[in-house]
Every structure is written in structure tokens, then in C-alpha cells.
Short mmCIF file of C-alpha atoms and ligand atoms in Angstrom, two decimals:
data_model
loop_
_atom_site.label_atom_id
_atom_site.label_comp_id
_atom_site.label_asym_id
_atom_site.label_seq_id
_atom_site.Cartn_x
_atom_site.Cartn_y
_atom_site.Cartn_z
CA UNK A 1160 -0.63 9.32 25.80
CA UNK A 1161 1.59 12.54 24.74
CA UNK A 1162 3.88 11.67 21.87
CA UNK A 1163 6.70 13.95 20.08
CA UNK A 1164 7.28 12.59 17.13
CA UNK A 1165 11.22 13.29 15.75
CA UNK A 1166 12.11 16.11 13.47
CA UNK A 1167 11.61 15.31 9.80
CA UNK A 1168 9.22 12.45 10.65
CA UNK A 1169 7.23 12.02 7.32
CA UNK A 1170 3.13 12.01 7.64
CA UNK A 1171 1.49 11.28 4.92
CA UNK A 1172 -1.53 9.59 3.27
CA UNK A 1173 -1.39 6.82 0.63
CA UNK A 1174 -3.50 5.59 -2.51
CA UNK A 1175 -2.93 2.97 -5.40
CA UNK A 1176 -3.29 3.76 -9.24
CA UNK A 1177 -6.15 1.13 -9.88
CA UNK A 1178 -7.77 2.34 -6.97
CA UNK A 1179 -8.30 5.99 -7.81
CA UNK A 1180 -7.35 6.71 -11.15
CA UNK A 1181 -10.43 5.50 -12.93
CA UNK A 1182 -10.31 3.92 -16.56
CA UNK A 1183 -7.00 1.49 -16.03
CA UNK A 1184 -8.83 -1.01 -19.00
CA UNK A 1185 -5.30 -2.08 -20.10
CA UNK A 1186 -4.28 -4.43 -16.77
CA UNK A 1187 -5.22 -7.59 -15.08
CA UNK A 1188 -6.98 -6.48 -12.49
CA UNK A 1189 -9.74 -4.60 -15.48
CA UNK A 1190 -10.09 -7.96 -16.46
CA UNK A 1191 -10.96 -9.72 -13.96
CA UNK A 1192 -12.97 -6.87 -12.62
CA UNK A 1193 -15.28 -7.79 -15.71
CA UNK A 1194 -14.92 -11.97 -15.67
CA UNK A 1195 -17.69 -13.74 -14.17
CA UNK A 1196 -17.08 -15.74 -11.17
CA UNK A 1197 -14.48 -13.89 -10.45
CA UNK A 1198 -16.55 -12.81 -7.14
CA UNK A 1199 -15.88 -9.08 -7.52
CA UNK A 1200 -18.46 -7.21 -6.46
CA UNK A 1201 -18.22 -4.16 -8.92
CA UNK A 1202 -16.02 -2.95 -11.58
CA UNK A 1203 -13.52 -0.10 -10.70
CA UNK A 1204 -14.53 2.41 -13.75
CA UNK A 1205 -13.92 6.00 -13.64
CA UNK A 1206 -12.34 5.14 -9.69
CA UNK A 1207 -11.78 8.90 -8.31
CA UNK A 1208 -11.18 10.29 -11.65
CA UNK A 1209 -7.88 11.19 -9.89
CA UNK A 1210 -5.91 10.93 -13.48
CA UNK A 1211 -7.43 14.03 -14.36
CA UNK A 1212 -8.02 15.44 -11.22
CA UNK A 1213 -4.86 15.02 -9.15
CA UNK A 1214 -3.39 18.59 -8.58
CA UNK A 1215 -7.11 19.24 -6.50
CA UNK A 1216 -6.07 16.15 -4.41
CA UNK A 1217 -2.62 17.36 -3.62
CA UNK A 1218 -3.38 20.56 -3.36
CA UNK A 1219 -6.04 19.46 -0.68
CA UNK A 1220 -3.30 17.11 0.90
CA UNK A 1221 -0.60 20.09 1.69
CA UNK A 1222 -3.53 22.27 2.84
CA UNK A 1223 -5.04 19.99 5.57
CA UNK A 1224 -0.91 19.11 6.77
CA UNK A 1225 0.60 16.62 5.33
CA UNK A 1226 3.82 16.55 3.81
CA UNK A 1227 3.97 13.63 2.15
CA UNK A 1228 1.60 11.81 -0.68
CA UNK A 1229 2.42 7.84 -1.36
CA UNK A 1230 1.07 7.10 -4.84
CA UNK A 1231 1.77 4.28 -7.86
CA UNK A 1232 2.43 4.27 -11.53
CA UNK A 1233 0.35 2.44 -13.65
CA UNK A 1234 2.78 0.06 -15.32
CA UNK A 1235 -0.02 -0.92 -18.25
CA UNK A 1236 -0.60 3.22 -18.76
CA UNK A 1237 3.77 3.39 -18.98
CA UNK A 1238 3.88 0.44 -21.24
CA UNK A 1239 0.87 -0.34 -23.27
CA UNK A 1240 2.20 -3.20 -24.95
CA UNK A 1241 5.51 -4.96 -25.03
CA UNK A 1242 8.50 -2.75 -25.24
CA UNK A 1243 6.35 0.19 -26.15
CA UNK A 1244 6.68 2.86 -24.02
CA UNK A 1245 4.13 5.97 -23.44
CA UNK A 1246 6.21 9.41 -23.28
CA UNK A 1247 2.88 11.05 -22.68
CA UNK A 1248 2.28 8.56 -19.24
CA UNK A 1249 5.87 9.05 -17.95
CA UNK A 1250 5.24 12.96 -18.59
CA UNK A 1251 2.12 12.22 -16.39
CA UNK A 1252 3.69 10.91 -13.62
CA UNK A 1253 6.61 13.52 -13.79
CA UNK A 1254 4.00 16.19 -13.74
CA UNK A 1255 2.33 14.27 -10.61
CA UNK A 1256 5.63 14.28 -8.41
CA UNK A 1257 6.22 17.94 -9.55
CA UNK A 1258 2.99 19.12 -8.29
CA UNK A 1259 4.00 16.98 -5.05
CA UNK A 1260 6.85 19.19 -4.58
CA UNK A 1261 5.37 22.46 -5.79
CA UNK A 1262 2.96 21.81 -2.70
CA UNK A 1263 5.75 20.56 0.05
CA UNK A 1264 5.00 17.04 -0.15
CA UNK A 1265 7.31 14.59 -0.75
CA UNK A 1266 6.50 11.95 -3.21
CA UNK A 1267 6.85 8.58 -1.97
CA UNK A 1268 6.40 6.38 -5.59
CA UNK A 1269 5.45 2.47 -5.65
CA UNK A 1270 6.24 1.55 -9.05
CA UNK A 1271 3.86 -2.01 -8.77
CA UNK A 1272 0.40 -1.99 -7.15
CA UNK A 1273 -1.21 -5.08 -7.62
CA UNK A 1274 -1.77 -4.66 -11.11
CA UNK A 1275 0.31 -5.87 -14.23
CA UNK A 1276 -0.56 -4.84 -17.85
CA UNK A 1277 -2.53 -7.52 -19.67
CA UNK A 1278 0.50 -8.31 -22.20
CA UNK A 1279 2.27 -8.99 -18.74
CA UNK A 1280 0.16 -11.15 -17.72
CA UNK A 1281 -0.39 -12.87 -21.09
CA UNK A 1282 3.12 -13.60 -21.28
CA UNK A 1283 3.24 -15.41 -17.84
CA UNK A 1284 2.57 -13.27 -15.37
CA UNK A 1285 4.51 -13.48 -12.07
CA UNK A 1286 4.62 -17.04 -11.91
CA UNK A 1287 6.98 -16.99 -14.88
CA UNK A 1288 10.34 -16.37 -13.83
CA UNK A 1289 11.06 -13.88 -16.67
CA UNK A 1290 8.53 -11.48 -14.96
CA UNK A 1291 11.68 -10.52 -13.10
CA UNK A 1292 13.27 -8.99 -16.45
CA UNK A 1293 10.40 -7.34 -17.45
CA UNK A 1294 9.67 -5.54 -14.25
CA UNK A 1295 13.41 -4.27 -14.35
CA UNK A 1296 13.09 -3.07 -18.07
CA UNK A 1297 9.93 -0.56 -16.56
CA UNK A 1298 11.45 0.42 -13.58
CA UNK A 1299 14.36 1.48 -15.88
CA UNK A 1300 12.76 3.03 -17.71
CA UNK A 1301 10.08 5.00 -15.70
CA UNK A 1302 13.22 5.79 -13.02
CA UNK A 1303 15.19 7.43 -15.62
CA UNK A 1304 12.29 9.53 -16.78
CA UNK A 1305 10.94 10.52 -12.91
CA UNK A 1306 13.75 9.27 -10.61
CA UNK A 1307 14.84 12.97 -10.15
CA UNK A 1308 11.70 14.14 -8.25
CA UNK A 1309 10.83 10.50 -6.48
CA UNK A 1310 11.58 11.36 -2.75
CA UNK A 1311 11.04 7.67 -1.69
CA UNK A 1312 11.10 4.79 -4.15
CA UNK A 1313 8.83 1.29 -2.98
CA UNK A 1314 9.05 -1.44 -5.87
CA UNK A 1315 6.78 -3.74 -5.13
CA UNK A 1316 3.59 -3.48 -2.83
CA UNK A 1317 2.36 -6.43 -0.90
CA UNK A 1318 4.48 -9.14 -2.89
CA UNK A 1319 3.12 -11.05 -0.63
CA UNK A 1320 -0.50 -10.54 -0.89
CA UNK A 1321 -0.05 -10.57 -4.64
CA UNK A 1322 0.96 -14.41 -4.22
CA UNK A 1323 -1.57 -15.66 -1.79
CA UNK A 1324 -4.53 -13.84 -2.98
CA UNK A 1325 -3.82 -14.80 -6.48
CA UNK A 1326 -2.35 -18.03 -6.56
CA UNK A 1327 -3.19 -19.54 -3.41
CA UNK A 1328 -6.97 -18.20 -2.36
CA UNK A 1329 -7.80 -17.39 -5.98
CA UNK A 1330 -9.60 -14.10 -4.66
CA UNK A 1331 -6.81 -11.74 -7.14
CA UNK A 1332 -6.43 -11.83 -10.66
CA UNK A 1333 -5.40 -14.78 -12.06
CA UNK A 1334 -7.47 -16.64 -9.30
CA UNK A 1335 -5.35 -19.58 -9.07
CA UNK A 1336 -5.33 -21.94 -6.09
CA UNK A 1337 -1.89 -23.47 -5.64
CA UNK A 1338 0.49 -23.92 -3.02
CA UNK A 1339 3.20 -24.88 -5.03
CA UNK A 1340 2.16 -21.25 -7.94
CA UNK A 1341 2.05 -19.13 -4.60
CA UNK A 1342 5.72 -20.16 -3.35
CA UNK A 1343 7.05 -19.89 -7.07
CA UNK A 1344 5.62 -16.09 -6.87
CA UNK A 1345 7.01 -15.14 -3.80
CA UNK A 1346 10.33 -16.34 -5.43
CA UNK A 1347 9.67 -14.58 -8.41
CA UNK A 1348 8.81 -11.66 -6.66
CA UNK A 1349 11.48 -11.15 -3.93
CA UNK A 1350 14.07 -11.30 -7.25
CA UNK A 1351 12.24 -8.86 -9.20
CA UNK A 1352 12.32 -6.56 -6.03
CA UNK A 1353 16.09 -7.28 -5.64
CA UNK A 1354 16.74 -6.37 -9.09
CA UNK A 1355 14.49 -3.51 -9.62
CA UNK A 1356 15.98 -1.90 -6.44
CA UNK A 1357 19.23 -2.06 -8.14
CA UNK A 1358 17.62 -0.88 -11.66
CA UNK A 1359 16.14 1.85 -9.96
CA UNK A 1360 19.43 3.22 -7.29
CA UNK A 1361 21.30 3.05 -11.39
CA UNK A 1362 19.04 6.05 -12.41
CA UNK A 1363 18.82 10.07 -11.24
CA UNK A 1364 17.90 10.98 -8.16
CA UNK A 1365 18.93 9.46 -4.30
CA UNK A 1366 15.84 7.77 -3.21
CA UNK A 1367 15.72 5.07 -0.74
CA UNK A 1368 14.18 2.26 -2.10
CA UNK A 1369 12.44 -0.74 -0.34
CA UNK A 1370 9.68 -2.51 -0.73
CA UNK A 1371 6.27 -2.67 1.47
CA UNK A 1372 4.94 -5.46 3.18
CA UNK A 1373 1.45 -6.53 4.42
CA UNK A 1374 2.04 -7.27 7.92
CA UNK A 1375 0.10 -8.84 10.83
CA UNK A 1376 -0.08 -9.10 14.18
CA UNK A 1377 -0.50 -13.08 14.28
CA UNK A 1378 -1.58 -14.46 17.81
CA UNK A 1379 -0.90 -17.80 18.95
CA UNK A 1380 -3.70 -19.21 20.69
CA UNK A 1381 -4.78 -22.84 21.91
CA UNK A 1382 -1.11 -24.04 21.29
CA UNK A 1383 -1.34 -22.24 17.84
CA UNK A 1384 2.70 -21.52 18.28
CA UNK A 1385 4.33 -23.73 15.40
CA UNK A 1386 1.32 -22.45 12.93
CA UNK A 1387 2.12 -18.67 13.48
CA UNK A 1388 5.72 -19.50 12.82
CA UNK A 1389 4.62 -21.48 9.74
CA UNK A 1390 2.42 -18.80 8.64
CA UNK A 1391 4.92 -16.03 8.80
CA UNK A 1392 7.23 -17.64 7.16
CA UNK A 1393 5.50 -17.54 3.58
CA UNK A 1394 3.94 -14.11 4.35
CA UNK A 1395 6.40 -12.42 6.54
CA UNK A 1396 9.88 -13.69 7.01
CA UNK A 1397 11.15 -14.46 3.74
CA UNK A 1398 10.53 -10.89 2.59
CA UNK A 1399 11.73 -9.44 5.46
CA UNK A 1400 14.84 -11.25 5.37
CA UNK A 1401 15.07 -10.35 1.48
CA UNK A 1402 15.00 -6.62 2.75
CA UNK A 1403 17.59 -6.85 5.15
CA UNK A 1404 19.83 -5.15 2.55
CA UNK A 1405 17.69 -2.50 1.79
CA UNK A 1406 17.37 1.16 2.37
CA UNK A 1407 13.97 1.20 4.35
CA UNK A 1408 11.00 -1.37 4.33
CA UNK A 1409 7.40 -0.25 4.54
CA UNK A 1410 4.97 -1.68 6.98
CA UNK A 1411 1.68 -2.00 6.13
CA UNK A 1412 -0.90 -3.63 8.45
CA UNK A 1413 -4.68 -2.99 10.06
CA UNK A 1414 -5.20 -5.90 12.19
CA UNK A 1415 -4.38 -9.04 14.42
CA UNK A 1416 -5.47 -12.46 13.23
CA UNK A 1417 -5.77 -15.58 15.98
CA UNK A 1418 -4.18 -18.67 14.98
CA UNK A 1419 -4.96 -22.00 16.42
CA UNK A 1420 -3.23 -25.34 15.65
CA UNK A 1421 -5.51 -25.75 12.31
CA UNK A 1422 -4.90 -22.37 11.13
CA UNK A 1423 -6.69 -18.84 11.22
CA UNK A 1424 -9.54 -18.54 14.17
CA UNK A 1425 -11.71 -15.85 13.06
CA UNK A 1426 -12.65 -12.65 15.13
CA UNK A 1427 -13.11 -13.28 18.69
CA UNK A 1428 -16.69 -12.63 19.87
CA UNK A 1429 -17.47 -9.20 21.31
CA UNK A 1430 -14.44 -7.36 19.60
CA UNK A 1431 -15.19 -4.02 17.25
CA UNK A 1432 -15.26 -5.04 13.82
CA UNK A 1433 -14.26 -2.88 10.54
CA UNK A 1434 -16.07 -2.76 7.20
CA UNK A 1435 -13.36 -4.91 6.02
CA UNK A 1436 -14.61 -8.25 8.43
CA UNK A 1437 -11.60 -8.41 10.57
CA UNK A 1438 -11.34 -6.59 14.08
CA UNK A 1439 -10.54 -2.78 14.66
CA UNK A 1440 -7.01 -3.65 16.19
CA UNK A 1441 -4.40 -0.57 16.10
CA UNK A 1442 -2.42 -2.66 18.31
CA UNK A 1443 -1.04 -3.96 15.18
CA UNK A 1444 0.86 -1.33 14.09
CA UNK A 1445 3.42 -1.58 17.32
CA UNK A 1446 3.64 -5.07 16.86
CA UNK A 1447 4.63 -5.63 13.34
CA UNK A 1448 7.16 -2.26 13.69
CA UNK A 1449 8.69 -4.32 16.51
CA UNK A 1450 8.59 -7.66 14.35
CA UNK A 1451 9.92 -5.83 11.21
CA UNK A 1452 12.76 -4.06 13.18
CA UNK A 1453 13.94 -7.34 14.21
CA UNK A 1454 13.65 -9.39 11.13
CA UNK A 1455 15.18 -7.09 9.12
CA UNK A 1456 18.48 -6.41 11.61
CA UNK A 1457 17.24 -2.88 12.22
CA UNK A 1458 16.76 -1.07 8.81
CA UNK A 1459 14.79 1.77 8.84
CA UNK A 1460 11.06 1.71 8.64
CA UNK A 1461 8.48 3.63 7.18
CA UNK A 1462 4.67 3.35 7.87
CA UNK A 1463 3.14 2.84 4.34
CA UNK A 1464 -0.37 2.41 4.79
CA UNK A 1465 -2.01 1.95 8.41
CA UNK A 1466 -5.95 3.02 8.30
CA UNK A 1467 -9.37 1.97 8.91
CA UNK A 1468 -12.41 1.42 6.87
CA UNK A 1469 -15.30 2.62 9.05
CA UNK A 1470 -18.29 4.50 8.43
CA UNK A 1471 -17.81 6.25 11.71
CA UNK A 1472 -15.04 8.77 11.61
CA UNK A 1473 -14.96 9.07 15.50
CA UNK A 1474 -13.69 5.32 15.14
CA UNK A 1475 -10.88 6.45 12.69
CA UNK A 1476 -9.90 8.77 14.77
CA UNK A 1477 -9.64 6.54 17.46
CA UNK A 1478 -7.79 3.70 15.62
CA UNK A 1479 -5.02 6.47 14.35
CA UNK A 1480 -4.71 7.96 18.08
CA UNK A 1481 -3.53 3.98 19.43
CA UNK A 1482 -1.55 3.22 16.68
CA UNK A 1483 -0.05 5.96 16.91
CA UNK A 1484 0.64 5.68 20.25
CA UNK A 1485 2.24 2.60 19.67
CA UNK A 1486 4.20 4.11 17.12
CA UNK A 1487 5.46 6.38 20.49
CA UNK A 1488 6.57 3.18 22.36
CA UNK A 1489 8.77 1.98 19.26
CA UNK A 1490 10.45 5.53 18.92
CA UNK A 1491 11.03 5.41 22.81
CA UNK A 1492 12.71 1.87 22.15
CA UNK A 1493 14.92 3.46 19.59
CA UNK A 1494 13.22 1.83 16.79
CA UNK A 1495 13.76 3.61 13.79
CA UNK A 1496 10.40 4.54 12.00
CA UNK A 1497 10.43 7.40 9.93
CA UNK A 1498 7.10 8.63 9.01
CA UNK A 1499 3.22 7.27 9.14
CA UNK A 1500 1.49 7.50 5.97
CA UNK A 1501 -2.47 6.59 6.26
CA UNK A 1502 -4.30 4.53 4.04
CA UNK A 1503 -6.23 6.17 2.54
CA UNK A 1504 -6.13 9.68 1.39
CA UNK A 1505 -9.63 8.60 -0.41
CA UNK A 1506 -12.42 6.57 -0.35
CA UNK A 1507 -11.39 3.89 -2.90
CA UNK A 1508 -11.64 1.09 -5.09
CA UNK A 1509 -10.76 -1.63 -2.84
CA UNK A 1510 -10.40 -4.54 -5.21
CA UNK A 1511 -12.96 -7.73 -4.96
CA UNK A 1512 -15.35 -5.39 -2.41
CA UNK A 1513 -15.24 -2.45 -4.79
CA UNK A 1514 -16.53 0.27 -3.54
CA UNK A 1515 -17.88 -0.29 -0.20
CA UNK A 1516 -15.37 -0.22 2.47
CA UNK A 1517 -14.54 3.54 2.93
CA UNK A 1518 -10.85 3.96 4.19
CA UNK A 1519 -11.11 7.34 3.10
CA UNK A 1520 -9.88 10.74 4.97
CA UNK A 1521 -11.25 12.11 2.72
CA UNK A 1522 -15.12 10.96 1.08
CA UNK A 1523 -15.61 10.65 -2.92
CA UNK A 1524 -19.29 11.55 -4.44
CA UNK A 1525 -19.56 8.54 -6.75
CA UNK A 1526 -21.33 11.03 -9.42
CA UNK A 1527 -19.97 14.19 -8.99
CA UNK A 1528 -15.99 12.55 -7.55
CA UNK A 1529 -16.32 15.65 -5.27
CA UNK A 1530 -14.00 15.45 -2.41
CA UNK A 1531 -15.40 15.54 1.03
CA UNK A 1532 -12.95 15.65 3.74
CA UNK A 1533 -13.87 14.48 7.11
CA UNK A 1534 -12.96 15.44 10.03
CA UNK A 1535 -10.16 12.88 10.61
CA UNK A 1536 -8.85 14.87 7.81
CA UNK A 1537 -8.32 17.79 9.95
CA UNK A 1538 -7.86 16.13 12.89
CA UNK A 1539 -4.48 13.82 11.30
CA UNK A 1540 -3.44 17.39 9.06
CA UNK A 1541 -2.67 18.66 12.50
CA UNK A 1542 -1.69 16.53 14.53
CA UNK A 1543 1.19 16.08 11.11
CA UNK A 1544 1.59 19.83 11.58
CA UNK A 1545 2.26 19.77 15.62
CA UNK A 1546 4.39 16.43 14.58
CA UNK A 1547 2.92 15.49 17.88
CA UNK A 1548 0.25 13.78 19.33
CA UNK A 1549 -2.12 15.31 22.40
CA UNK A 1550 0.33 18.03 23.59
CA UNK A 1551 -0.83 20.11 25.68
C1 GCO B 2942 -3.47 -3.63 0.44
C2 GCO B 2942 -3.18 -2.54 -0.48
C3 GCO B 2942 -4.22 -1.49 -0.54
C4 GCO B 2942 -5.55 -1.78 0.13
C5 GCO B 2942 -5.50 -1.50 1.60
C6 GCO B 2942 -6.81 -1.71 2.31
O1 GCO B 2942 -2.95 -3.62 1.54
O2 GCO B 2942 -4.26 -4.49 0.11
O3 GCO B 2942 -1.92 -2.03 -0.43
O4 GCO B 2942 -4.36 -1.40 -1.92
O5 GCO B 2942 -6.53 -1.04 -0.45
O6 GCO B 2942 -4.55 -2.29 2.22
O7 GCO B 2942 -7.20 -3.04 2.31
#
């Protein structure tokens, strides 16, 4: 299927602080990297080295197509402790969205990602309803310092993933498992997005600002219906009706999970599976833009991470060519999406499974953290550059 995309439709790739960086000792996630029985499988270290070698990565971004970079600051790197603030990080990050620029890309800035510095954390963490204040003080402060350059502002990623993976399935730092801690968080959280948003439209610059939110394609099956609804409710609907007043909301999903009357099904038998354990579904994509664009009441929508972790690029390929298609269908419906960004630029740290699952456009030599673009690289660069999709 032929799609033209619409004039000034963003594509760009995504990565996390934590996840490429390397040497982010001063945060939760560090931690728990390093407790035992925490069940992760490897400890994020020197990441992708990307703190030091950024400008090579963006520079590599704008020449394969792209025109926009997603990227996080590393709240625990802004402030180290308490109320002390690092000039030297904020310069860091300034430098980072100037070097976006310099190279045509527009930076698209997510000012939490997963991680929380440990003082955070020691004080309460996110089930502490003061974690709202605190989060407001740094996005104050780092959107005063870099709100200028920031092209697209996201405050929180994944609230909801933050909540369920670390309160409720105890897989994320601080590995609790508590209904009653995961609802408080999502609480917690959808306030600290409302008032950061606010915190952070009060500095320079004109940035929309949203947050991004893990999305699914959840399929009723074997009278699953009235656990799907239940289900999106925690993870879905009370975000998406929190962003209703916003100025975009990012969708981020990879795949379809089947829901039964008792819950979650599992994979069904015979389809493709990822690296990740969950099935190669680009179907998704369509359906949660559709779902979001409803929710919401029709506020724009940005693709913030879509991708695959494969270690067949052929299959990458494939997965971006039907989402995208599907991405097609919701423009022809006069759904309002904005831009695709694919997760992920590199091969990455990806949390609990470390290393292994390779999302990555582009490869990372563990040793050397030379960058080895595949040829979904090219292959996504230009199909960003025709800002269409198999014309002939
Ligand atoms: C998330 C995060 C990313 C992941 C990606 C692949 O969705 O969990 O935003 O940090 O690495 O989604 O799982």
C-alpha cells in the first residue's frame, strides 16, 4: 500500500537516557540494576557511551533522513542531590538540542524516563504524593535552562508502565507488588504530569507538551469483553482522559495482547514472535492511534516509539512497512498524527533483559560502542526523506 504522508509530518527515531548514556550510577534504576533478586539480567554500565558520544549519533541521524531525534534528561545527572542543581548537566543537554538543530532535527525532549535520582526515591518515590512537587521544581528548572531549543516537550514516559511494573509486578525498581501502591502511582503520576505541563508551558520556548503512553492493542477473546475494559482502564483510559487537555499525546505500542475472562492469554500458537516474547503485531499501531484519538476527544498525536526487537532486519523492515500502513488508514480517516518516531535509534539497554533484545536501527559494538547501521536504517532514512511510503 502507497502512502503520502502530510507535509511537515515528523520522522524520527527515539532513545532513553538510562538506556544509552552509560554510567547513570546516581538513579534507581543503577540500583536495582546491582540488587540481587532483582531478576535483571545485566547491569546497564557504560550503555552506548552516548554522553560522550552524541554529536556522532545525531550527526548519523540527519545523514540517513530523519528530522527528528526523541531523547531524555537524566533527572539524577540535573539534580544530584536535593535542591542541588548541575549547571554543567543542563549545559549538556542544551548543547544536545543545539546539535539537534545544527543538524535539522528537531528535538523532541522527555524530561522523565523511567528513572528517578536515588534521593528521589529515598524520599518516597512516586508513591509519595509530594513526588508531584519535586518533579515540577526539575522541570522548572531544566525548562528554563533548555526550553528555548526543545521542539516538542513529553513529561512523563509510560506513567503507566512505571506503576505496574514497579508497584504491581515488582519487575521495575522499587519491585513492589501492590494493587492498592500501583493505583496511588498512577494518581501521583497523572498530577505530576498535569503540573509539570504547566511548569514547563511557564518557561521559554512554544513547545507542545504531552505526555506518552504505552499502548496496546487488547483483544477480547472467549467473552474476555468486561476484562479488556477493566484492563484499560488502569493502563489506558485514565491517562488518556488526563490528556484530553493537552497539546499532543504520544503513542507508544509494539503489540496486541489476548484477554480472556481471567486475564492476559499469552501468544497464540503459530504467530511470529519478537525477542521481546510477545507477537510481531504492527497492527497495533492503527489500533491504539484510533483508540487514543477517541479517548482523548481528538488531540493531536504523535508516534513516540513504535519498533521491533528482531535479529532479522528484513523483519523490521517489515513490521515498520504495516504499521505504517496503518498509520495511512488513520491519516485517510482524518486522524491527526503528526510524525512516527521509531524505537530505537540504537541497540539498547532495555531494562530487566539488558542487553539482549536489539531494537536498534542502528547496531552498538559492546567493546568498541561503534555504530553499525543496518539497513532498516537506510531503508526508514528514505522513506522519511520521500515522506512517503512505496511510491512509485
Ligand atoms: C518502554 C520504554 C522504552 C523501551 C521500549 C522497548 O516502552 O518500555 O519507553 O524505554 O525500551 O518500549 O521495550
Amino acid at each position: 500500500m502507497a502512502v503520502r504522508f502530510p507535509d511537515g509530518f515528523l520522522w524520527g527515531t527515539a532513545t532513553a537516557a538510562h538506556q544509552v548514556e552509560g554510567g547513570n550510577w546516581n538513579n534507581d534504576w543503577w540500583a536495582w540494576e546491582h540488587q540481587p533478586g532483582s531478576g535483571c539480567v545485566e547491569p546497564s554500565g557504560d550503555a552506548c557511551d552516548q554522553f560522550h558520544r552524541y554529536p556522532d549519533d545525531i550527526a548519523l541521524l540527519a545523514r540517513l533522513g530523519f528530522d527528528t531525534y526523541r531523547f531524555s534528561l537524566e533527572w539524577s545527572r540535573i539534580e544530584p542531590e536535593r535542591g542541588e542543581w548541575s549547571l554543567a548537566a543542563l549545559d549538556h543537554y542544551r548543547r544536545i538540542c543545539a546539535c539537534c538543530l545544527e543538524h535539522g532535527l528537531v528535538p523532541v525532549v522527555t524530561f522523565h524516563h523511567f528513572t528517578s535520582p536515588r534521593w528521589m526515591v529515598e524520599a518516597g518515590g512516586w508513591a509519595d504524593p509530594g513526588a508531584a512537587d519535586l518533579f515540577v521544581r526539575y522541570c522548572e528548572r531544566a525548562a528554563a535552562h533548555l526550553g528555548d531549543l526543545i521542539g516538542w516537550a513529553c513529561t512523563i514516559n509510560e506513567p503507566n508502565i512505571v506503576a505496574l511494573m514497579g508497584f504491581l509486578a515488582g519487575i521495575f525498581p522499587p519491585g513492589s507488588r501492590d494493587p492498592a501502591l500501583r493505583r496511588t502511582v498512577n494518581q501521583v503520576m497523572i498530577d505530576a504530569h498535569g503540573k509539570a505541563a504547566a511548569a514547563i508551558r511557564s518557561g521559554p520556548g512554544t513547545a507542545p507538551v504531552g505526555l506518552t503512553l504505552a499502548m496496546s492493542d487488547y483483544q477480547a477473546v472467549d467473552g474476555g469483553e468486561a476484562t479488556v475494559e477493566r484492563i484499560r482502564r488502569s493502563m489506558e483510559d485514565v491517562f488518556l482522559e488526563a490528556a484530553r487537555a493537552d497539546d499532543f499525546l504520544g503513542v507508544q505500542c509494539y503489540s496486541r495482547v489476548r484477554v480472556g475472562a481471567a486475564g492476559a492469554l499469552g501468544p497464540e500458537p503459530g504467530v511470529e514472535m519478537t525477542q521481546m516474547g510477545y507477537e510481531f503485531w504492527p497492527e497495533v499501531l492503527e489500533a491504539t492511534l484510533r483508540r487514543a484519538w477517541k479517548v482523548t476527544g481528538g488531540i493531536p498525536l504523535l508516534v513516540t516509539e513504535n519498533g521491533i526487537a528482531t535479529d532479522d532486519d528484513e523483519r523490521r523492515v517489515a513490521y515498520v512497512r504495516r504499521a505504517l500502513e496503518g498509520v495511512g488508514r488513520c491519516l485517510d480517516d482524518g486522524i491527526d498524527v503528526r510524525g512516527y518516531t521509531y524505537w530505537s535509534a540504537l541497540d539498547n539497554f532495555e531494562w530487566a533483559l539488558g542487553y539482549r533484545p536489539t531494537f536498534g536501527l542502528v547496531g552498538v559494538d559492546r567493546t568498541t560502542f561503534e555504530r553499525h547501521p543496518r539497513p532498516s536504517a537506510s531503508w526508514l532514512g528514505s522513506v522519511a526523506r520521500a515522506n512517503a511510503l512505496d511510491l512509485p
